[in-house]
Short mmCIF file of C-alpha atoms in Angstrom, two decimals:
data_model
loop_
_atom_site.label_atom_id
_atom_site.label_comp_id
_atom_site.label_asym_id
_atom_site.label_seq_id
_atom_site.Cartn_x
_atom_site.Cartn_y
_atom_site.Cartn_z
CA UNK A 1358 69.09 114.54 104.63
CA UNK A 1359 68.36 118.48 104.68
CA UNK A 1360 70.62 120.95 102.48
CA UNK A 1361 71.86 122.15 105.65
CA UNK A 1362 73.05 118.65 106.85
CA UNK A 1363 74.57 118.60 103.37
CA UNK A 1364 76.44 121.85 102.97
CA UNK A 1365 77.63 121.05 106.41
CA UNK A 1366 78.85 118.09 105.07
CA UNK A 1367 80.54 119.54 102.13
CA UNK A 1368 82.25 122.31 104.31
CA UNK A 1369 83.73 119.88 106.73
CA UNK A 1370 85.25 117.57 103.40
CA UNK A 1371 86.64 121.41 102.06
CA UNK A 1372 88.12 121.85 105.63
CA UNK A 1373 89.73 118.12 105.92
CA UNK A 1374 91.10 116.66 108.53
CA UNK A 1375 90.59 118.41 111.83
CA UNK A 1376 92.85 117.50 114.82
CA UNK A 1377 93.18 118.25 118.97
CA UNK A 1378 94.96 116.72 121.58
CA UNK A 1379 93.32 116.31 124.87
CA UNK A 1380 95.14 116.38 128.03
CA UNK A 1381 98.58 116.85 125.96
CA UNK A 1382 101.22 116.77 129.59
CA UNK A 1383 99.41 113.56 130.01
CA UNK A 1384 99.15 110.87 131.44
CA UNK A 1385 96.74 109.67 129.44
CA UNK A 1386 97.09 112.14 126.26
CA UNK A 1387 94.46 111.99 123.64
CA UNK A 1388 95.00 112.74 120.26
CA UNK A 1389 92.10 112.34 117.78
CA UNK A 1390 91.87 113.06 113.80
CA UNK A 1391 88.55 113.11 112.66
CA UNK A 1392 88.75 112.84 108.88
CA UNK A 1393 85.71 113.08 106.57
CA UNK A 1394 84.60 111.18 103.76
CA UNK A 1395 85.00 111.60 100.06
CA UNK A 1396 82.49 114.17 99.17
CA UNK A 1397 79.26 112.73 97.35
CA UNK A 1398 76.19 114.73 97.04
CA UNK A 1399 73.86 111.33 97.38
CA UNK A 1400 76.22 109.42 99.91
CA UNK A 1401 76.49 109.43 103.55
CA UNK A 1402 79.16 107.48 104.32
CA UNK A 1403 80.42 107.43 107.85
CA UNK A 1404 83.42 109.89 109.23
CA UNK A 1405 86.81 107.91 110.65
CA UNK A 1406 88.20 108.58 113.91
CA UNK A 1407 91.70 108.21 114.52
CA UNK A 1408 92.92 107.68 118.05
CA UNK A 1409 96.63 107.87 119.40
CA UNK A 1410 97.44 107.00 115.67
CA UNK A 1411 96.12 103.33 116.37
CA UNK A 1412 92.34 102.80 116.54
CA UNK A 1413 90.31 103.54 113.61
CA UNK A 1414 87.08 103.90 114.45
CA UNK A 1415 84.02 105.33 111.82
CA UNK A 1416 81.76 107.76 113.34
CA UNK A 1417 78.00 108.62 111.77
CA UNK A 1418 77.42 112.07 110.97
CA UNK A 1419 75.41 113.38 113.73
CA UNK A 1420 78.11 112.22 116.37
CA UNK A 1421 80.94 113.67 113.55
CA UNK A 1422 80.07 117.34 113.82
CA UNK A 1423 79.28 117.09 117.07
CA UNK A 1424 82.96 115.92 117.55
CA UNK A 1425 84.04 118.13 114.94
CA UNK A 1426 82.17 121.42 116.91
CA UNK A 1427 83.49 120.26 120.26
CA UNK A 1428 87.36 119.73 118.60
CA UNK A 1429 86.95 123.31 116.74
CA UNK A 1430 86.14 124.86 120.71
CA UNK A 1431 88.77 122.67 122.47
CA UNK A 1432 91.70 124.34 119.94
CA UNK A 1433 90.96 128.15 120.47
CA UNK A 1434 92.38 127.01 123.59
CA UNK A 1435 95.87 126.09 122.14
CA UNK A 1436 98.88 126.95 124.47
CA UNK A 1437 96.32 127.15 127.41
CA UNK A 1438 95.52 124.90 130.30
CA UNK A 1439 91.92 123.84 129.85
CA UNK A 1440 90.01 123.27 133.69
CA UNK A 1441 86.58 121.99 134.33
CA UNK A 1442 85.14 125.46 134.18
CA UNK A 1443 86.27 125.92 130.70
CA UNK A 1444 85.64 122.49 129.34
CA UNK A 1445 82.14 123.43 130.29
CA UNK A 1446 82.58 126.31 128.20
CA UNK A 1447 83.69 123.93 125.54
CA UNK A 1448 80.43 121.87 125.64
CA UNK A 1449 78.54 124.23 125.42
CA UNK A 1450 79.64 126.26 122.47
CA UNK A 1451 80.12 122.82 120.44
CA UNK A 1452 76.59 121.82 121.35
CA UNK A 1453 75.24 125.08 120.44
CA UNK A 1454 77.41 125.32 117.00
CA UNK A 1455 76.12 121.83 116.41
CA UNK A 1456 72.14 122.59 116.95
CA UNK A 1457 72.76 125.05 114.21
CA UNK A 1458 73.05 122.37 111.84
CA UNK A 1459 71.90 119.42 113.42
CA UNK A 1460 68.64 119.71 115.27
CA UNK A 1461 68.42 117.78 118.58
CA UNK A 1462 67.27 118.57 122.21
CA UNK A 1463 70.33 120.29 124.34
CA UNK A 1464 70.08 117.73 126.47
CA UNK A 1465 70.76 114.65 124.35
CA UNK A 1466 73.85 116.80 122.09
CA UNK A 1467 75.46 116.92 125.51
CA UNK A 1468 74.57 113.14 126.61
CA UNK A 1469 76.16 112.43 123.18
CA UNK A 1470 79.43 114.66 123.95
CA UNK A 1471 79.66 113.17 127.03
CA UNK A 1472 79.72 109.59 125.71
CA UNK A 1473 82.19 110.34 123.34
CA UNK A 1474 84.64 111.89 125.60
CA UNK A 1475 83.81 108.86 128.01
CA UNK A 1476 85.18 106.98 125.15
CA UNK A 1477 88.07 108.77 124.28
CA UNK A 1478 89.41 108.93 128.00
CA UNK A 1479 88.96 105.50 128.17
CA UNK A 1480 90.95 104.30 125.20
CA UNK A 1481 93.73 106.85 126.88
CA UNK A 1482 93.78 104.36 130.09
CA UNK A 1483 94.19 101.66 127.51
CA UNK A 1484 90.69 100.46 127.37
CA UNK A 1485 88.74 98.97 124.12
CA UNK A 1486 86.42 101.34 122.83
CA UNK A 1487 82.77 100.88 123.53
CA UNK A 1488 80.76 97.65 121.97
CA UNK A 1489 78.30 100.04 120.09
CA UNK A 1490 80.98 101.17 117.52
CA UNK A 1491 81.41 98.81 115.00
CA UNK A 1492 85.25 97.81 113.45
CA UNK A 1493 85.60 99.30 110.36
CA UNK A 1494 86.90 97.13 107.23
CA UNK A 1495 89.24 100.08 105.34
CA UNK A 1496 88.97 97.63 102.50
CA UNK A 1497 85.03 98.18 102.10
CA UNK A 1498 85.38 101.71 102.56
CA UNK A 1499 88.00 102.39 100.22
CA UNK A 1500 85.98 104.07 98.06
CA UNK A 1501 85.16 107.24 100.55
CA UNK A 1502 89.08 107.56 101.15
CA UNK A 1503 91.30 110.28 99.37
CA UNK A 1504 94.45 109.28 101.36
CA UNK A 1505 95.87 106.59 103.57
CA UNK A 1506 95.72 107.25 106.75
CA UNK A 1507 100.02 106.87 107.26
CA UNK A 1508 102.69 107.74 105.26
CA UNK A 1509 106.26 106.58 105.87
CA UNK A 1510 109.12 109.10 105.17
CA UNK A 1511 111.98 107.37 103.81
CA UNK A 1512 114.33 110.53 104.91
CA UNK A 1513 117.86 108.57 104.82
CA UNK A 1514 118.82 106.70 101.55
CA UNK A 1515 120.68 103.15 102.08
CA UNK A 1516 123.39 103.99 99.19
CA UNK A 1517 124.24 107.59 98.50
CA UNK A 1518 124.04 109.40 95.00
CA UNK A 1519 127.97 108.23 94.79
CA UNK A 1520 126.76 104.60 95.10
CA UNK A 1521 128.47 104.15 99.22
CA UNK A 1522 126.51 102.50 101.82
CA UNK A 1523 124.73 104.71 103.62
CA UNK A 1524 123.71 102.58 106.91
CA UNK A 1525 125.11 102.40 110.46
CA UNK A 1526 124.43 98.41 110.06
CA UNK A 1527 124.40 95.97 107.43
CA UNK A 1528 122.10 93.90 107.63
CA UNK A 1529 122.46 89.92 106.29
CA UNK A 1530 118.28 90.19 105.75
CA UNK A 1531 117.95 93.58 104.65
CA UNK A 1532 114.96 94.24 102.18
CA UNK A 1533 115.79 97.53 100.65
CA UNK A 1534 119.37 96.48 99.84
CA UNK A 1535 120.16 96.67 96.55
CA UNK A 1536 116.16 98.26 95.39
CA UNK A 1537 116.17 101.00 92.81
CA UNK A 1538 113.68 103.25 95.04
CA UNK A 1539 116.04 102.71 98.24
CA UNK A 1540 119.10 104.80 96.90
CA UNK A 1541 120.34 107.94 95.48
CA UNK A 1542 120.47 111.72 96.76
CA UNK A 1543 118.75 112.70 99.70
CA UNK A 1544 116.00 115.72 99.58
CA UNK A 1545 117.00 118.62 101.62
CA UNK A 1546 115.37 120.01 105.15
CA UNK A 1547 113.18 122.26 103.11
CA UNK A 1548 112.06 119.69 100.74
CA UNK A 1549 111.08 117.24 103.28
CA UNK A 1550 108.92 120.16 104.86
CA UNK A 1551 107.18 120.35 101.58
CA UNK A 1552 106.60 117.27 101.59
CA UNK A 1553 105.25 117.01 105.31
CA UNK A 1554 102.86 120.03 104.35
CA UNK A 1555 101.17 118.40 101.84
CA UNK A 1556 101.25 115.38 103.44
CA UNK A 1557 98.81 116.92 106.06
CA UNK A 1558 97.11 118.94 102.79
CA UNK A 1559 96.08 115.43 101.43
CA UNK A 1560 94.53 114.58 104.81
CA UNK A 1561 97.19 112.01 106.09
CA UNK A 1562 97.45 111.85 109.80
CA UNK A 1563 100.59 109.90 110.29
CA UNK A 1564 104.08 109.97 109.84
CA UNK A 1565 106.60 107.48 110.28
CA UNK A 1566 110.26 108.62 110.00
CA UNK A 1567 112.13 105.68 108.23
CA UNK A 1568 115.20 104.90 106.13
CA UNK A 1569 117.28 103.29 105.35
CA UNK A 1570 118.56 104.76 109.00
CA UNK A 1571 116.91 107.90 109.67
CA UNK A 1572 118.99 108.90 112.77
CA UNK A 1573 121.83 109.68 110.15
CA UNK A 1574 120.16 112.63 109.32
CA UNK A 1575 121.22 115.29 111.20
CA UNK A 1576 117.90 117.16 110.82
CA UNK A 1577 115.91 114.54 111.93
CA UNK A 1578 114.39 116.55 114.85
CA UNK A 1579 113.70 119.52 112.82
CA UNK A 1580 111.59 117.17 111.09
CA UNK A 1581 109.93 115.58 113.69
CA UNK A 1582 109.12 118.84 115.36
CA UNK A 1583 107.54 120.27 111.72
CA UNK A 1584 105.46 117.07 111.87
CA UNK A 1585 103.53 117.70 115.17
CA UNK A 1586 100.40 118.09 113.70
CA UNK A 1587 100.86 114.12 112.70
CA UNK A 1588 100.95 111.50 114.92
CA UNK A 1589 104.80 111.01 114.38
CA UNK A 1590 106.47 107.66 115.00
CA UNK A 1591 110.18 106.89 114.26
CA UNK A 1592 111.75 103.24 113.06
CA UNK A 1593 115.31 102.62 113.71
CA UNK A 1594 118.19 100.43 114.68
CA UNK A 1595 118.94 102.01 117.50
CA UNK A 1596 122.79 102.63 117.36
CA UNK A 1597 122.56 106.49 117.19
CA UNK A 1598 120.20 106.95 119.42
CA UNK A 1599 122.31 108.96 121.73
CA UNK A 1600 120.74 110.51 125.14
CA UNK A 1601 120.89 114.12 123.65
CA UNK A 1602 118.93 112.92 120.75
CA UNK A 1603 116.19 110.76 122.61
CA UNK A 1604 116.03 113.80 125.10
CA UNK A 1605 115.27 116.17 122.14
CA UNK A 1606 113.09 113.84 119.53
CA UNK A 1607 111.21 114.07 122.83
CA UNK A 1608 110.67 117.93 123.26
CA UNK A 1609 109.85 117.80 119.18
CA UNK A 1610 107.01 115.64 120.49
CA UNK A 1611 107.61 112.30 118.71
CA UNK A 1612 104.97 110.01 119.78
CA UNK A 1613 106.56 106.78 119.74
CA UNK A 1614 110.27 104.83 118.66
CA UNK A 1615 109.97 101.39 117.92
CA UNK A 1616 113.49 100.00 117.72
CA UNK A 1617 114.62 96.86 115.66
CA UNK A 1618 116.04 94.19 117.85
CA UNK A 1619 117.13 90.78 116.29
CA UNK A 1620 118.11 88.94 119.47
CA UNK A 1621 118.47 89.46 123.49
CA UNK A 1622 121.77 87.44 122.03
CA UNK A 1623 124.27 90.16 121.42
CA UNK A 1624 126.31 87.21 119.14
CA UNK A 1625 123.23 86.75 117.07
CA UNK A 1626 121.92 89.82 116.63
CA UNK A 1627 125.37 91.07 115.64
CA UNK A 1628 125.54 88.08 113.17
CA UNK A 1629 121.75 89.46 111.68
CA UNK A 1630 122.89 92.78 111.39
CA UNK A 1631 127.07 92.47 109.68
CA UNK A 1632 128.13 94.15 112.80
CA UNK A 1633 131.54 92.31 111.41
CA UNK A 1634 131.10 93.53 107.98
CA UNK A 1635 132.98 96.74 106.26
CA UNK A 1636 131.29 99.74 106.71
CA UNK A 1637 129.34 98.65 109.02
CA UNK A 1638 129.63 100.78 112.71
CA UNK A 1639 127.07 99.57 114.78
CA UNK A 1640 126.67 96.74 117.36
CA UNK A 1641 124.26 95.23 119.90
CA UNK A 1642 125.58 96.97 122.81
CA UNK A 1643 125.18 100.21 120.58
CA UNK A 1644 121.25 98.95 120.15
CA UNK A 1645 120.77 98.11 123.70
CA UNK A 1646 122.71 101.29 124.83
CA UNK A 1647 119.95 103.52 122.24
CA UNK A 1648 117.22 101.47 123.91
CA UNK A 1649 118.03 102.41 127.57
CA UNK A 1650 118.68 106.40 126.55
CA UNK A 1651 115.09 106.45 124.92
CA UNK A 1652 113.31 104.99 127.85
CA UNK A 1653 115.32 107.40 130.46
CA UNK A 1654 114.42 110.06 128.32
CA UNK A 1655 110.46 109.00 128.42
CA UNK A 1656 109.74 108.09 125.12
CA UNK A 1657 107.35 106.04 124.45
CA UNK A 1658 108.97 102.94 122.77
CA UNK A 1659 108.92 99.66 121.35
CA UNK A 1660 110.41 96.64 119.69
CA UNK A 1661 110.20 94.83 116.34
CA UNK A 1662 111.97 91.70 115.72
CA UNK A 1663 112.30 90.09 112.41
CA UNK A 1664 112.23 86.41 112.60
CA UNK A 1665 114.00 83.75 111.07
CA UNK A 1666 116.25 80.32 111.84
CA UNK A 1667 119.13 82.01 113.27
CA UNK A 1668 116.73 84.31 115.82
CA UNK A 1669 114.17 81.64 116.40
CA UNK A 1670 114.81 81.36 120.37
CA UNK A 1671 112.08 84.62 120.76
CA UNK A 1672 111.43 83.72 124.31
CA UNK A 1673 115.06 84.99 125.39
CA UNK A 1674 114.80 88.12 123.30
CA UNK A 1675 111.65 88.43 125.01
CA UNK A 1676 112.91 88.03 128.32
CA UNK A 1677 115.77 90.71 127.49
CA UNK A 1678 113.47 93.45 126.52
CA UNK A 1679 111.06 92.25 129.87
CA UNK A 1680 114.11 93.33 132.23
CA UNK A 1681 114.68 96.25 130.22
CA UNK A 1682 111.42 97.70 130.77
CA UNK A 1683 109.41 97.03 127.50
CA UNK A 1684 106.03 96.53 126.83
CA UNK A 1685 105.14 96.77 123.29
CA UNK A 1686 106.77 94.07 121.01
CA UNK A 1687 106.01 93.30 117.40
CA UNK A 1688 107.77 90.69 115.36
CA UNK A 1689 107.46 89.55 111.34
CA UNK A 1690 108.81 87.04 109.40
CA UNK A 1691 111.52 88.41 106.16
CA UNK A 1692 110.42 90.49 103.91
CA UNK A 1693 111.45 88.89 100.54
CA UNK A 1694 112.88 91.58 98.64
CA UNK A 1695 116.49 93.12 99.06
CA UNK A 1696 118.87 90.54 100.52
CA UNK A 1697 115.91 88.36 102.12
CA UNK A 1698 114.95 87.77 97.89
CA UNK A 1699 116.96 84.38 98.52
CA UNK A 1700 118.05 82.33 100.64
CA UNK A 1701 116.32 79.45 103.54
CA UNK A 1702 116.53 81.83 106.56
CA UNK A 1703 112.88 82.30 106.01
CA UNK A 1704 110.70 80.33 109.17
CA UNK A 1705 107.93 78.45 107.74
CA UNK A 1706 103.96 78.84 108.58
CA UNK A 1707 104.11 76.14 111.23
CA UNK A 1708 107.11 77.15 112.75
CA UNK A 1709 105.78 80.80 112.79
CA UNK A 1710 102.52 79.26 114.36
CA UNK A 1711 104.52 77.42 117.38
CA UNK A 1712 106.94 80.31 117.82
CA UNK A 1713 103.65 82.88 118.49
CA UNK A 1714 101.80 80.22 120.69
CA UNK A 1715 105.12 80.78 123.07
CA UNK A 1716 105.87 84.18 122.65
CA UNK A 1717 101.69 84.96 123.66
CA UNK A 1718 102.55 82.95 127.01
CA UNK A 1719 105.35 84.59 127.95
CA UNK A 1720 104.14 88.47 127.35
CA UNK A 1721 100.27 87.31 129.21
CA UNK A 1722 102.74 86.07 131.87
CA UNK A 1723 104.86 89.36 132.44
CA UNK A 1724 102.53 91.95 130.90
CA UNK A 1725 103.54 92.80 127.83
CA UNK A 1726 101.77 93.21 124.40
CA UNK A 1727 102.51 91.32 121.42
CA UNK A 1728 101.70 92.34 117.27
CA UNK A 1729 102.11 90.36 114.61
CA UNK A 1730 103.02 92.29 111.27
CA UNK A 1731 103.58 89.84 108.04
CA UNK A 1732 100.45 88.63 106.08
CA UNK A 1733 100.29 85.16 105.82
CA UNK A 1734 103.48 84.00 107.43
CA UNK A 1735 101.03 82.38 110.51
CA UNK A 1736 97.87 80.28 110.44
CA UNK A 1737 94.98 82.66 110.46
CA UNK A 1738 93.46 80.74 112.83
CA UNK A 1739 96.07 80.11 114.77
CA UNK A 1740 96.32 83.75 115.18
CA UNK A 1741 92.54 84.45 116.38
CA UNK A 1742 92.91 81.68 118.81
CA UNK A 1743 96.36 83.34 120.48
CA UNK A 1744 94.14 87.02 120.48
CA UNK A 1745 96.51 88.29 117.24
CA UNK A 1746 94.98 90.85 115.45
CA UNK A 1747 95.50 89.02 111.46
CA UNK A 1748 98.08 91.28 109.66
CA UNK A 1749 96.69 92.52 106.10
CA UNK A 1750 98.66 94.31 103.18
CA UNK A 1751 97.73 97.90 103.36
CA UNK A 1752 99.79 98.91 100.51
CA UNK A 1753 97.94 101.90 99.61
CA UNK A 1754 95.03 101.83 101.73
CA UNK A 1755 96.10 102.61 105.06
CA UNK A 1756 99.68 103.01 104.47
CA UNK A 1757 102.04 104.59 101.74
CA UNK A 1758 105.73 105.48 101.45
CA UNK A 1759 107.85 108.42 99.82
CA UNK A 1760 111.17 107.35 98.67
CA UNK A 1761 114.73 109.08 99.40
CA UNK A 1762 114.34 111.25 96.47
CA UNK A 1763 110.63 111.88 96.82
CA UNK A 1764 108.98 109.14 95.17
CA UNK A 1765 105.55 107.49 95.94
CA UNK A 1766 105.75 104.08 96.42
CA UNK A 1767 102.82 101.36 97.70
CA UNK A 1768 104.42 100.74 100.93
CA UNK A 1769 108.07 100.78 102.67
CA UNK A 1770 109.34 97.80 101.51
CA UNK A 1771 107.83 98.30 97.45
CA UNK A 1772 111.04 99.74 96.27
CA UNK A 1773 111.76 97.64 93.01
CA UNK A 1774 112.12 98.60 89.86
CA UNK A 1775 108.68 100.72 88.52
CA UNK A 1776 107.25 101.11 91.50
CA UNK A 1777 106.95 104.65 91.39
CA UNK A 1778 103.92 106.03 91.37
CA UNK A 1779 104.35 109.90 90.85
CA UNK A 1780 106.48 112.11 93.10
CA UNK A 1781 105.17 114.15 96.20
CA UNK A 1782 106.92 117.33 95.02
CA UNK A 1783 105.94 117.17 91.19
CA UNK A 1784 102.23 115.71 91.05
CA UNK A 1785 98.94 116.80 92.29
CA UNK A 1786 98.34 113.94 95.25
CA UNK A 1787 95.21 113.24 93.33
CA UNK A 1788 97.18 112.14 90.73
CA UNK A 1789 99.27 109.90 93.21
CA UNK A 1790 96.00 108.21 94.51
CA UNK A 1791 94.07 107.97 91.77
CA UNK A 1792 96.87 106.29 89.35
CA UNK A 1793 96.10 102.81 87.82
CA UNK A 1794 98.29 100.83 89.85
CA UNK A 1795 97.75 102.74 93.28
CA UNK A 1796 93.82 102.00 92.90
CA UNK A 1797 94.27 98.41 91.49
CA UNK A 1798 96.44 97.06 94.74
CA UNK A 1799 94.08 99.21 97.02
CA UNK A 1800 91.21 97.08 95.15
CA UNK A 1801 92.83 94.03 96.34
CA UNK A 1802 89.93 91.53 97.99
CA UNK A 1803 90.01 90.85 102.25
CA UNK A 1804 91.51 87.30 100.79
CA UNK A 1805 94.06 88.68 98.60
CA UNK A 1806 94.87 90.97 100.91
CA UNK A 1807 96.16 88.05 103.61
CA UNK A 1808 99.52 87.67 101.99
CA UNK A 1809 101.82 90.01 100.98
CA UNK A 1810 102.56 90.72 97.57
CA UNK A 1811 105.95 90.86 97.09
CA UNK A 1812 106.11 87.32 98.10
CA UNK A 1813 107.19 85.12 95.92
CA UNK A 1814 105.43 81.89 94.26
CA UNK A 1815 108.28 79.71 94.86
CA UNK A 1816 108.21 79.64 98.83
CA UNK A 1817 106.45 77.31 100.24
CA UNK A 1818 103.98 79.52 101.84
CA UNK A 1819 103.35 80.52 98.35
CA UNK A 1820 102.87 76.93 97.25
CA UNK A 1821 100.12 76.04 99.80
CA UNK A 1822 98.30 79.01 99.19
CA UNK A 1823 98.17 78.86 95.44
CA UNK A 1824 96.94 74.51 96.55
CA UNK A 1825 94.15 76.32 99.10
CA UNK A 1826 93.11 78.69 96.31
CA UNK A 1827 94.06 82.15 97.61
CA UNK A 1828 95.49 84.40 94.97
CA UNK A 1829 97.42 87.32 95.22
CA UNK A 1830 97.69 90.20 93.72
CA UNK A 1831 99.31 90.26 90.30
CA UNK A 1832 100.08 93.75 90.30
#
């Protein structure tokens, strides 16, 4: 490769992430980060594409600037409506920026752009992208990342620097109950801009607004609207989400609410979540109720539902959320720290397996998409048969988390006792990524990487792995 191919190179790594949206009144809104490898002067190592803040796609260099030029055009238009005539425009200065770097016939540069944008629109209508791009393993390239591609802002705190629950609910499964890195006093509005800002500084793409609850924040759409350079996604229970809110966490431009549903029930999901406990305000009609005002107010929303014995019956949650308008669903099994640490509520791998084979018939029956998010609580192969994308740890690889009080931890739910791993407002991010224990779970092999962590050896899921020979990570 020429020194001009290279300094190119090296100037788009210096400029970091670059980001557009295309067709932002929608329907069918693009938004793309393009975010370049870790600079090495003998390395080429492909570019990754982020779409909608779901596929992750690499992209070679030629086709990177070229996207890179054409993104660069597209936002000197910012604020303005772009028609054919100008996206012309648009073409044409990106292929002409890009032929000063990147020698090729006009012609093909613009075949090229037009493929890509091809691409992009089609992935808008909800299309897979084209057969010539290759998945990309974020495991294998590791080693050309500087960031994950998501961080989750733990903005609310589930027990207050006096020590008081700080939840709407209390959940009978809740994982960050009781975890050193859950609690304590909150950072401020300007603190968790500082933290957004470097967030985007350290070339991180997403945000997820998370909690403990982060609707009790009264500042939570001051947040979300700093964030709009992010693809910005917000977990909650649902019980605050009043139609005021939903109606402005929509002008701030959040991208997507997924709301945590235990049952279509309302006596079992109130069972799940203490809605008879002390403390605890919030109930399934209060869920349902938040549900209904972020749909009217056009958010784009779904549903997770942890699973276990008392919430087995899926299909009727399923068939709840079907009348209510839903399409997206994702469910899990517990996450065994917190409250879940103990306890049988847990569903075992063959339960798991029969539960999904139903749950896949009834959303192919009535159009709705289904996720699966808790390494090795199903049968990998049960899981490729159903079409179930297999759930990996991404504990920092794609994913991080900053605590309440500004901590770095290795994912949401990694909130025990030393699992700090510098603080977002105190230490250079490089710091953050490159310390010991950051790099050694991010080193964690495709087969380690099939079961979570945090899981402990005494479940039985634990058992017949350790008998089949897959290891987890011991850090």
């Amino acid at each position: 490769m020429g020194i001009l191919h290279k300094a190119a190179q090296y100037r788009a790594y210096k400029e970091g992430v670059v980001h557009t949206t295309l067709n932002p009144k929608g329907p069918g809104s693009v938004r793309i980060h393009l975010i370049p490898p870790k600079w090495r002067l003998f390395s080429n190592a492909p570019y990754v594409m982020i779409l909608n803040g779901y596929y992750i796609l690499p992209q070679g260099y030629s086709w990177a600037i070229l996207l890179g030029s054409f993104i660069g055009e597209v936002n000197k238009f910012e604020g303005e409506p772009i028609d054919e005539k100008h996206m012309e425009q648009i073409m044409d200065r990106a292929v002409a920026r890009t032929r000063r770097i990147y020698y090729v016939k006009e012609e093909e540069l613009r075949a090229d752009l037009q493929e890509i944008l091809t691409m992009l629109y089609g992935v808008a209508r909800g299309e897979e992208p084209s057969g010539d791009i290759e998945p990309l393993s974020l495991r294998e390239y590791a080693r050309n990342m500087t960031a994950p591609h998501r961080m989750d802002l733990m903005i609310s705190s589930m027990l207050d620097e006096g020590g008081n629950w700080n939840c709407s609910l209390k959940c009978r499964n809740c994982y960050a109950a009781g975890q050193p890195a859950a609690g304590g006093k909150e950072l401020s509005t300007q603190e968790w801009y500082e933290i957004i800002d470097r967030c985007r500084r350290a070339g991180i793409c997403q945000l997820t607004f998370t909690g403990g609850e982060p609707t009790m924040r009264s500042d939570l759409t001051e947040l979300v609207r700093h964030a709009r350079w992010f693809v910005t996604r917000l977990n909650t229970n649902g019980t605050m989400l009043t139609g005021e809110l939903c109606e402005a966490l929509y002008e701030a431009s959040l991208d997507s609410v997924q709301i945590t549903l235990y049952s279509g029930d309302a006596g079992i999901h109130n069972r799940l979540v203490g809605a008879d406990l002390p403390g605890s305000t919030g109930n399934w009609e209060k869920t349902a109720a938040g549900l209904e005002n972020a749909l009217k107010a056009g958010l784009n929303v779904s549903v997770n539902t942890p699973l276990c014995r008392e919430n087995r019956d899926y299909i009727r949650t399923l068939a709840f959320l079907n009348r209510a308008g839903i399409r997206y669903v994702t469910c899990s099994g517990l996450i065994e720290t917190g409250k879940a640490e103990s306890g049988d509520s847990q569903l075992t791998v063959e339960e798991m397996n029969s539960l999904l084979r139903e749950a896949i018939a009834f959303c192919s029956q009535h159009g709705m998409e289904l996720s699966f998010t808790s390494p090795g609580r199903a049968d990998k192969k049960v899981l490729e048969e159903l079409g179930i994308a297999v759930p990996m740890c991404g504990a920092c690889l794609s994913n991080m988390a900053v605590a309440p009080d500004g901590s770095v931890v290795p994912c949401q739910s990694w909130l025990g006792e030393g699992a700090a791993l510098g603080n977002m407002r105190k230490d250079s991010w490089k710091k953050i990524w490159s310390h010991p224990s950051c790099k050694a779970i991010r080193e964690m092999s495709e087969e380690e990487a099939l079961y979570c962590p945090l899981r402990k050896e005494k479940t039985a899921e634990g058992k017949e792995a350790a008998e089949n020979g897959h290891h987890r990570s011991k850090v």
